[in-house]
mmCIF file of C-alpha atoms in Angstrom:
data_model
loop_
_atom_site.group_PDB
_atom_site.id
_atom_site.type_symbol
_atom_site.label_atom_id
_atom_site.label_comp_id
_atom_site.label_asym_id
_atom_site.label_seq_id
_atom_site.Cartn_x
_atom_site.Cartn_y
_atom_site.Cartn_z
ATOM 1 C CA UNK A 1 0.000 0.000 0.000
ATOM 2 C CA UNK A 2 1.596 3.004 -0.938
ATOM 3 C CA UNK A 3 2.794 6.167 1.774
ATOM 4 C CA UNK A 4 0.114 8.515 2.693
ATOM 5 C CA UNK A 5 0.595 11.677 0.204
ATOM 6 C CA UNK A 6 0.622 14.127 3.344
ATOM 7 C CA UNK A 7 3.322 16.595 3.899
ATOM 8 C CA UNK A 8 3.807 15.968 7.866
ATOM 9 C CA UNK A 9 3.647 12.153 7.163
ATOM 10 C CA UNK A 10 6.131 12.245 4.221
ATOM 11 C CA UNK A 11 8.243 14.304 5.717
ATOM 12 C CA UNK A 12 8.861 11.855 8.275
ATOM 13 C CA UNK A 13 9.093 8.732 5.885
ATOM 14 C CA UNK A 14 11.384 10.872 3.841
ATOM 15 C CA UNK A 15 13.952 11.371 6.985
ATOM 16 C CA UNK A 16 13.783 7.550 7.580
ATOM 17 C CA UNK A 17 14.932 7.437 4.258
ATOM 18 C CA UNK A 18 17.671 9.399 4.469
ATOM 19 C CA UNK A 19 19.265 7.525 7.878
ATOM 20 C CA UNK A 20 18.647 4.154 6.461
ATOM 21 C CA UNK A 21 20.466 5.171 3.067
ATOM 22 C CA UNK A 22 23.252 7.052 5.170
ATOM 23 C CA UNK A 23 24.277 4.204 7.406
ATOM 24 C CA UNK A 24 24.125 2.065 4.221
ATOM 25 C CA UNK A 25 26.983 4.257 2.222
ATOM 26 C CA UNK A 26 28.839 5.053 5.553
ATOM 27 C CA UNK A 27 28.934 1.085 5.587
ATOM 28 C CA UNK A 28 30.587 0.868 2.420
ATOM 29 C CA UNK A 29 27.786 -1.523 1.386
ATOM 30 C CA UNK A 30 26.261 -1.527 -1.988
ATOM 31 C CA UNK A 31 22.919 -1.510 -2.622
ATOM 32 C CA UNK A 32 23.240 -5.083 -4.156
ATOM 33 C CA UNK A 33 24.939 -6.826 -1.689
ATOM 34 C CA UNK A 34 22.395 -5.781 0.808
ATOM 35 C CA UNK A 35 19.321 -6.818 -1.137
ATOM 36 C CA UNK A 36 21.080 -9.868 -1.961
ATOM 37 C CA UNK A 37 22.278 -10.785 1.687
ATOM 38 C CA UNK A 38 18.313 -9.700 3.185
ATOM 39 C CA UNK A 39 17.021 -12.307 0.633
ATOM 40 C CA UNK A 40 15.007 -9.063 -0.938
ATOM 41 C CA UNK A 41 14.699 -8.299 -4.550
ATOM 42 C CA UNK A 42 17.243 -6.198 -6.328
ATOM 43 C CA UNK A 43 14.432 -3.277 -6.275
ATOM 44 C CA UNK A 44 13.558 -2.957 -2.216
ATOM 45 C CA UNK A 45 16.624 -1.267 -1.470
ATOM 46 C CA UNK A 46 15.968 1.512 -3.872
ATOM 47 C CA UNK A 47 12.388 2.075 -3.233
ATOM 48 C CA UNK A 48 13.335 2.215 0.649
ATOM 49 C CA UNK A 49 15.908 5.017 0.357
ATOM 50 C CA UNK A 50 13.660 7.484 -1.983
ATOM 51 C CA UNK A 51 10.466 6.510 0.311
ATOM 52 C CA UNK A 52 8.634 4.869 -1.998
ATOM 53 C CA UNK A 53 8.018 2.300 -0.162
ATOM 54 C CA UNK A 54 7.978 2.243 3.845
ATOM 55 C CA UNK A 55 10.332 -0.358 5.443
ATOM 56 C CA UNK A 56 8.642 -2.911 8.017
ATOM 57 C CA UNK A 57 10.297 -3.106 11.715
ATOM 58 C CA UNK A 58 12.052 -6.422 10.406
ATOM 59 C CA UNK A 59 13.398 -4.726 7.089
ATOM 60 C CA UNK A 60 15.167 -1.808 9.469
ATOM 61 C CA UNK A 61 16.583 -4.683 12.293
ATOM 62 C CA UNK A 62 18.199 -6.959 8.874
ATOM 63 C CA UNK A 63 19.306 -3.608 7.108
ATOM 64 C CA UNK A 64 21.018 -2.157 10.421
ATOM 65 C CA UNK A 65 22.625 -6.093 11.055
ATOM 66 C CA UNK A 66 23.987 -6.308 7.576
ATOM 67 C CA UNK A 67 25.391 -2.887 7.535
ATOM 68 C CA UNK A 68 26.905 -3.452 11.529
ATOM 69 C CA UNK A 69 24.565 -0.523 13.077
ATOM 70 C CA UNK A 70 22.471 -2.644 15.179
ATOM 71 C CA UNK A 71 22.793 -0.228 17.576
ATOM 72 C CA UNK A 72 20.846 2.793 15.164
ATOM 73 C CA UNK A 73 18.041 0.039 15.238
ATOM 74 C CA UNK A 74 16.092 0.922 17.820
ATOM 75 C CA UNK A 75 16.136 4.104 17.357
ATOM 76 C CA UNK A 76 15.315 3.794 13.492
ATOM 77 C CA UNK A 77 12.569 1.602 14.411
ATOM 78 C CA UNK A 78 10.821 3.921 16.824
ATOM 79 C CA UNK A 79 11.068 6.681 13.973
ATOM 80 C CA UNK A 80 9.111 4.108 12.258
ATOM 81 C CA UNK A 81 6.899 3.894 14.569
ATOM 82 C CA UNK A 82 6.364 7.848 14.853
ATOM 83 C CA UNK A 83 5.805 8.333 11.014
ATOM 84 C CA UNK A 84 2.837 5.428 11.279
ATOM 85 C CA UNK A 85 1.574 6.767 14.453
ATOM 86 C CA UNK A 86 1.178 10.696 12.728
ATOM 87 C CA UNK A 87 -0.963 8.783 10.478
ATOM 88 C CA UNK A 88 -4.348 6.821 11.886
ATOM 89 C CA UNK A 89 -7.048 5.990 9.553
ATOM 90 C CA UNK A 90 -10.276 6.148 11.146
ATOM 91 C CA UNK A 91 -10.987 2.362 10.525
ATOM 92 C CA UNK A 92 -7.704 1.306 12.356
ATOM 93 C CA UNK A 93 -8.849 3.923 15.354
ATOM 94 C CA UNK A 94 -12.699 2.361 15.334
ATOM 95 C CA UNK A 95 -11.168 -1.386 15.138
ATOM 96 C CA UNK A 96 -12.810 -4.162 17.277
ATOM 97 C CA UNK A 97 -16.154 -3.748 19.677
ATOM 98 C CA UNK A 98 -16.686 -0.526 20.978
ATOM 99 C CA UNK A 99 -14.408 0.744 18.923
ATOM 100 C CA UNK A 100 -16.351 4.305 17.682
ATOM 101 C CA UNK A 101 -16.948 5.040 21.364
ATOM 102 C CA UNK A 102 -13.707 3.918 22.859
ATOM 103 C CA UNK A 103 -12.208 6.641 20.423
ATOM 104 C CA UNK A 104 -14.239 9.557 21.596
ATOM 105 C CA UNK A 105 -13.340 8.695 24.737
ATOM 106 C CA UNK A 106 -9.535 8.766 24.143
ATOM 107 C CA UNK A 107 -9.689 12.110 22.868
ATOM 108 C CA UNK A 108 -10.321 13.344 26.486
ATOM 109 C CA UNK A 109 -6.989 12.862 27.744
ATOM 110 C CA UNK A 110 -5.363 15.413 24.551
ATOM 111 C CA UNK A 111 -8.371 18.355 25.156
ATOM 112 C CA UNK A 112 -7.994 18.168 28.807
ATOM 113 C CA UNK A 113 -4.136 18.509 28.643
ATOM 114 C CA UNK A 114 -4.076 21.642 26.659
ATOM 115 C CA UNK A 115 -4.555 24.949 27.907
ATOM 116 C CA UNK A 116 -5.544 26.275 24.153
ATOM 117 C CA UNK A 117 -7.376 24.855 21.275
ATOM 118 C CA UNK A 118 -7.755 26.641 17.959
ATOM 119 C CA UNK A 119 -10.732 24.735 15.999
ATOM 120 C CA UNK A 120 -11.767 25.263 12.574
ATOM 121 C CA UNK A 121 -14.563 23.481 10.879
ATOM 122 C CA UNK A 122 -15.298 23.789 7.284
ATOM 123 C CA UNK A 123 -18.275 20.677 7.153
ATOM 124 C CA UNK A 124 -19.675 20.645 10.805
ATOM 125 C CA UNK A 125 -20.429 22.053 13.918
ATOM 126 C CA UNK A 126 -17.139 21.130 16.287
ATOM 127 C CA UNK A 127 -17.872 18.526 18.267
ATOM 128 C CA UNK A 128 -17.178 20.446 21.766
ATOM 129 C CA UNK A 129 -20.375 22.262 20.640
ATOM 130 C CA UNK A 130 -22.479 19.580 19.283
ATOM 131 C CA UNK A 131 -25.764 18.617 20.717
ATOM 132 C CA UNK A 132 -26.400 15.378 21.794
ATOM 133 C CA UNK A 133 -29.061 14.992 18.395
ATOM 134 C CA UNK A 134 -26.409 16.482 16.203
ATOM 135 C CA UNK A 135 -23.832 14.254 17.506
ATOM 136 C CA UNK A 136 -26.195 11.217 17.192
ATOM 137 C CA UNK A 137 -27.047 11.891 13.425
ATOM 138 C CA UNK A 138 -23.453 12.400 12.649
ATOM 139 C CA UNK A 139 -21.510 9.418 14.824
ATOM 140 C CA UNK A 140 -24.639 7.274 12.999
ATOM 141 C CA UNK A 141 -22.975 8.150 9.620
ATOM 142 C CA UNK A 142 -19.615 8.051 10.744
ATOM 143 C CA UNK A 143 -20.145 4.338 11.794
ATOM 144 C CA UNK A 144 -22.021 3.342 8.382
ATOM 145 C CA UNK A 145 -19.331 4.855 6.664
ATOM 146 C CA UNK A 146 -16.574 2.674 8.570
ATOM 147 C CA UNK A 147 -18.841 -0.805 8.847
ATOM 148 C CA UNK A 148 -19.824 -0.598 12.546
ATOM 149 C CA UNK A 149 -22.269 -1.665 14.304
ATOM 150 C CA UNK A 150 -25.273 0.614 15.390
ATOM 151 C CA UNK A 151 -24.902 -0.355 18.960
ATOM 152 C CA UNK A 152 -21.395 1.624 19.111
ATOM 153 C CA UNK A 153 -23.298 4.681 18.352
ATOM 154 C CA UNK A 154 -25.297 5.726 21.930
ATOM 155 C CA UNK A 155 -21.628 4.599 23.682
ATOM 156 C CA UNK A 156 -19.867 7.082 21.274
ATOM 157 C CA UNK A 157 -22.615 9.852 21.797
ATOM 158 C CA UNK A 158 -22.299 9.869 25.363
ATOM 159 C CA UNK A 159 -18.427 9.933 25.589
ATOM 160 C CA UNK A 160 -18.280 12.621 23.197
ATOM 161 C CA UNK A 161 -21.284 15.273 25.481
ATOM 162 C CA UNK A 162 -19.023 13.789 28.367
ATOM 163 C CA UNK A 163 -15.881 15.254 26.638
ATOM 164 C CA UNK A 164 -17.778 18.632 26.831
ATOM 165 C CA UNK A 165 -16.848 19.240 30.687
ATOM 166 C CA UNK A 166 -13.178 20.255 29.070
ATOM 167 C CA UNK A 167 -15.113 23.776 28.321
ATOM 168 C CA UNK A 168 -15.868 24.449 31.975
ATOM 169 C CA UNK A 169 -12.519 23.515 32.995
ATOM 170 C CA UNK A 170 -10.446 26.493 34.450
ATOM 171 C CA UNK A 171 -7.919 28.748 32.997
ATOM 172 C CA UNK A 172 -9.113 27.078 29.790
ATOM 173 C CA UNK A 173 -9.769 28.964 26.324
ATOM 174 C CA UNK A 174 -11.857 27.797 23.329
ATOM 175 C CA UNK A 175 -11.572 29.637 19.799
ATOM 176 C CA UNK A 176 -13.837 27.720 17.283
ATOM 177 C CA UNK A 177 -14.038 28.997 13.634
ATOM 178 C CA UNK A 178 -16.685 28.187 11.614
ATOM 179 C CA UNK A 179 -17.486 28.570 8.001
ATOM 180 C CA UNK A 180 -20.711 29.549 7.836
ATOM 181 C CA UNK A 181 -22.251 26.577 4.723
ATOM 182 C CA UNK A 182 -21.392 24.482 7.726
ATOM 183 C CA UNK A 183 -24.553 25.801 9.114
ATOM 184 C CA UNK A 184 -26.616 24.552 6.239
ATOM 185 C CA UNK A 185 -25.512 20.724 5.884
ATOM 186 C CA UNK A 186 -28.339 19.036 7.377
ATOM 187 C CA UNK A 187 -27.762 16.113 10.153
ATOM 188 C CA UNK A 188 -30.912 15.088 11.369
ATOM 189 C CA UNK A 189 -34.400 17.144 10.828
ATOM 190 C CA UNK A 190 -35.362 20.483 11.455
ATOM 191 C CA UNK A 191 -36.341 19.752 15.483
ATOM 192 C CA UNK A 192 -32.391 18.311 15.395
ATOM 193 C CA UNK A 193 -30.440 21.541 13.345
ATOM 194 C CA UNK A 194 -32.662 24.356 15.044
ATOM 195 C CA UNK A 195 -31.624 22.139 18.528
ATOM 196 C CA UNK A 196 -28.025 22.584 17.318
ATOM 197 C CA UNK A 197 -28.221 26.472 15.724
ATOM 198 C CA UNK A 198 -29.907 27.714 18.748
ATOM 199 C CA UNK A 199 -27.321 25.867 20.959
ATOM 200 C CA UNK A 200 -24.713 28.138 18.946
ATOM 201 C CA UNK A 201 -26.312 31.361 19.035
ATOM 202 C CA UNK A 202 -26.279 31.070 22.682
ATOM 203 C CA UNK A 203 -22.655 30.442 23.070
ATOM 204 C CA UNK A 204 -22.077 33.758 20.510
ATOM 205 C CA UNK A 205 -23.991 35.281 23.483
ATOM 206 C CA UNK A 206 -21.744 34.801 25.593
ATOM 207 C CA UNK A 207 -23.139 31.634 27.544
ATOM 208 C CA UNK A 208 -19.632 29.928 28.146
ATOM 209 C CA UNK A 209 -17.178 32.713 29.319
ATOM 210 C CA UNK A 210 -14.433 30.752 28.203
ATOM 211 C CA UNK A 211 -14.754 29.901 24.435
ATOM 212 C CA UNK A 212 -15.504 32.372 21.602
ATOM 213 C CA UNK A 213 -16.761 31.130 18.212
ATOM 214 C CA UNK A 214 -16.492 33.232 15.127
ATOM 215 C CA UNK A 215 -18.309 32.249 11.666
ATOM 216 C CA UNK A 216 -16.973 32.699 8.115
ATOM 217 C CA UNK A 217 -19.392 34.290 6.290
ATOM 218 C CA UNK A 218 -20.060 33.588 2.933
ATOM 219 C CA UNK A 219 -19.963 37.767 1.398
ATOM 220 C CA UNK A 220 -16.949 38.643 3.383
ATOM 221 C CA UNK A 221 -13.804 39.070 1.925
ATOM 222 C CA UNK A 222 -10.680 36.539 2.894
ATOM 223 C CA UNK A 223 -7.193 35.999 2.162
ATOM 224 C CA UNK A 224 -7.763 32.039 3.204
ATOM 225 C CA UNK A 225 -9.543 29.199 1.495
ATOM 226 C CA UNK A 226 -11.372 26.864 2.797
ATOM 227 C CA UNK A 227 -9.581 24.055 4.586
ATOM 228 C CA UNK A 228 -10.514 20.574 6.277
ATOM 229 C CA UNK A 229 -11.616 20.548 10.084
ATOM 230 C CA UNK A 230 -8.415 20.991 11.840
ATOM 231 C CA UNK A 231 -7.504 21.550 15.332
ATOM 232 C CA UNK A 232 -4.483 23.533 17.279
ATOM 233 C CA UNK A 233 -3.126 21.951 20.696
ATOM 234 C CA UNK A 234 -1.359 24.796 22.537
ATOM 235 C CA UNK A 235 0.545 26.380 19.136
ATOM 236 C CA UNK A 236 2.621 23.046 19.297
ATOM 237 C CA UNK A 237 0.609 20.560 17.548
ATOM 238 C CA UNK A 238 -2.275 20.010 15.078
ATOM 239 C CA UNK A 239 -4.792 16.932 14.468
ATOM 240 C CA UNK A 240 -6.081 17.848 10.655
ATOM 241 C CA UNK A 241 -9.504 15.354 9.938
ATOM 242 C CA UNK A 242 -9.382 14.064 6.561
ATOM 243 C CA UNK A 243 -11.680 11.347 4.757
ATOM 244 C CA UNK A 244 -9.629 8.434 5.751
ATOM 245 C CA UNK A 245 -7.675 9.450 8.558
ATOM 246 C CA UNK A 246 -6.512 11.777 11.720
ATOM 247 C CA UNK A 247 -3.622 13.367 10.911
ATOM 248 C CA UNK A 248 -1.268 14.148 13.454
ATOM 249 C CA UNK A 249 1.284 17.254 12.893
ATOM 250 C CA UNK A 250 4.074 18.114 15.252
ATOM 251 C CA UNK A 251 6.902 19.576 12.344
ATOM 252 C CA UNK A 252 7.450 22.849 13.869
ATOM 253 C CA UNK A 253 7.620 24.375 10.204
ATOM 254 C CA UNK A 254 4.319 22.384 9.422
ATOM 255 C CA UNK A 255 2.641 23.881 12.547
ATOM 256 C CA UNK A 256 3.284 27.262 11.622
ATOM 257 C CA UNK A 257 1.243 27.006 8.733
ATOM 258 C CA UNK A 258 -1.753 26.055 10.074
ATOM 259 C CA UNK A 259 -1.264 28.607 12.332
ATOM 260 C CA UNK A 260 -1.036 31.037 10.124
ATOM 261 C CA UNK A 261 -3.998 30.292 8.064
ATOM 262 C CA UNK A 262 -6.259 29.961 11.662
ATOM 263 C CA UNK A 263 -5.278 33.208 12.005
ATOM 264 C CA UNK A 264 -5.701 34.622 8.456
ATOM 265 C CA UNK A 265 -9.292 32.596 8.996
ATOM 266 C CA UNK A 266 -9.758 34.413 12.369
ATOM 267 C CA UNK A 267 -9.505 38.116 10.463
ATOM 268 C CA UNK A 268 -12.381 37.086 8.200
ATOM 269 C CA UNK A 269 -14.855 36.169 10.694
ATOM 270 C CA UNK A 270 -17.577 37.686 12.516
ATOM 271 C CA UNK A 271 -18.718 37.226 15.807
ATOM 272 C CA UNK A 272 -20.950 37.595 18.521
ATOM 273 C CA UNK A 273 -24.350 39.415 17.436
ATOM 274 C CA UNK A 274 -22.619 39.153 14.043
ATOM 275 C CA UNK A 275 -22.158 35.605 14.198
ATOM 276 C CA UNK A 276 -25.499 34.872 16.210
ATOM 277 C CA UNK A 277 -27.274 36.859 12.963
ATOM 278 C CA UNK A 278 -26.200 34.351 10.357
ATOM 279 C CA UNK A 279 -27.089 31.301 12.859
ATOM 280 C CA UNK A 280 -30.330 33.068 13.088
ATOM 281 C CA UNK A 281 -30.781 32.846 9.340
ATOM 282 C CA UNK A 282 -29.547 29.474 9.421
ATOM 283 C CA UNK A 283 -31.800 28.145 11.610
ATOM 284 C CA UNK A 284 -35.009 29.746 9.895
ATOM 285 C CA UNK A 285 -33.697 28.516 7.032
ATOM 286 C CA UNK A 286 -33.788 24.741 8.457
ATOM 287 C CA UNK A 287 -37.494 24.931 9.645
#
């Protein structure tokens, strides 16, 4: 199966790369002699060193022996292990029974250890604000979409309202951007969306002193497009929600970025009566 085409990902496969191909030359070993010597075909070798092709824990252990750096091995290895890790597809994250709710309920541990989160969300309502109808409607589809079973869901729903609690917590501060066609797409009925939208309007009011939520509208000029649903952990690290995976970004350089377009985002949105005016529509809308 071929690398993940993300930058943070690659970047990381890339540098694996480069260590396995420098301890190969420093060895004086050709590329030959170590495919021949693994028991690999003449190709491997080649596709390893330009990351084509990502090496398995065994591949890294028998490259390091042949080219005497067994002790670089466990340290390759757990760079391995770090480049997989930044990428989890949702399947692999919902695996086994209970696996949609045991997820939500992992991601308590990362929102209760930061002291900041930047969230933007381009296709929903972020799920710290959800409703428990909204949530229901969407985790429903989420677990179609991965082959689950519908029991997972009301497991899944609850850990997620329970993860809410983080936006009481003190000292704590909330900055949700949202663009505002996510106010449109439909999850559930009307009684569900005007639940949801009114839910919102009272948080643009004010409601929970320590998160502010801005929406993108539509008319309003922006020097940002539109991105996927992406959150930031305390400037240091960013989860980025794609349609197969979580994507997990640490690369200083990589951070910065989505930093930088959060706040380029942040100058094009609106907020409180502002905001709470386009909810208002939105909900009428949904009726």
């Amino acid at each position: 199966m071929p690398s993940p085409q993300y930058p943070a990902v690659q970047a990381a496969r890339h540098a694996l790369a480069d260590r396995l191909r420098e301890i190969r030359v420093n060895a004086g070993v050709k590329s030959k002699y170590l495919a021949e010597s693994a028991g690999w075909d003449r190709w491997k070798v080649g596709k390893i060193e330009h990351a084509q092709r990502a090496p398995s824990v065994t591949d890294i252990r028998t490259w390091c022996r042949i080219c005497d750096a067994e002790d670089q091995s466990e340290d390759l290895v757990a760079a391995l292990q770090a480049a997989d890790s930044a990428y989890s597809t949702w399947k692999r994250l919902q695996r086994g029974k209970g696996g949609l709710r045991r997820l939500q309920e992992s991601r308590l541990a990362l929102y209760e250890g930061a002291s900041t989160d930047w969230t933007y969300c381009s296709q929903v309502v972020p799920g710290l604000l959800q409703t428990r109808g909204y949530v229901t409607e969407l985790l429903t589809l989420v677990s179609r979409r991965s082959g689950g079973p519908d029991d997972d869901v009301p497991g899944a729903v609850t850990a997620r309202i329970d993860r809410q609690r983080v936006l009481w917590r003190p000292g704590r501060k909330f900055l949700f951007l949202v663009e505002e066609a996510a106010l449109y797409y439909r999850f559930g009925g009307p009684e569900v969306m005007s639940e949801q939208l009114s839910h919102l309007a009272d948080i643009t009011a004010s409601a929970i002193p320590s998160v502010a939520l801005g929406i993108l509208p539509f008319s309003r000029p922006r020097t940002q497009w539109v991105l996927e649903n992406f959150t930031v952990f305390d400037g240091t690290k960013v989860e980025v929600e794609i349609l197969s995976a979580l994507v997990t970004i640490t690369v200083p350089g990589e951070v910065s970025l989505y930093l930088a377009a959060f706040e380029d985002l942040f100058r094009s949105a609106v907020f409180g009566d502002e905001a709470g005016s386009l909810i208002e529509a939105a909900r009428k809308a949904c009726r």
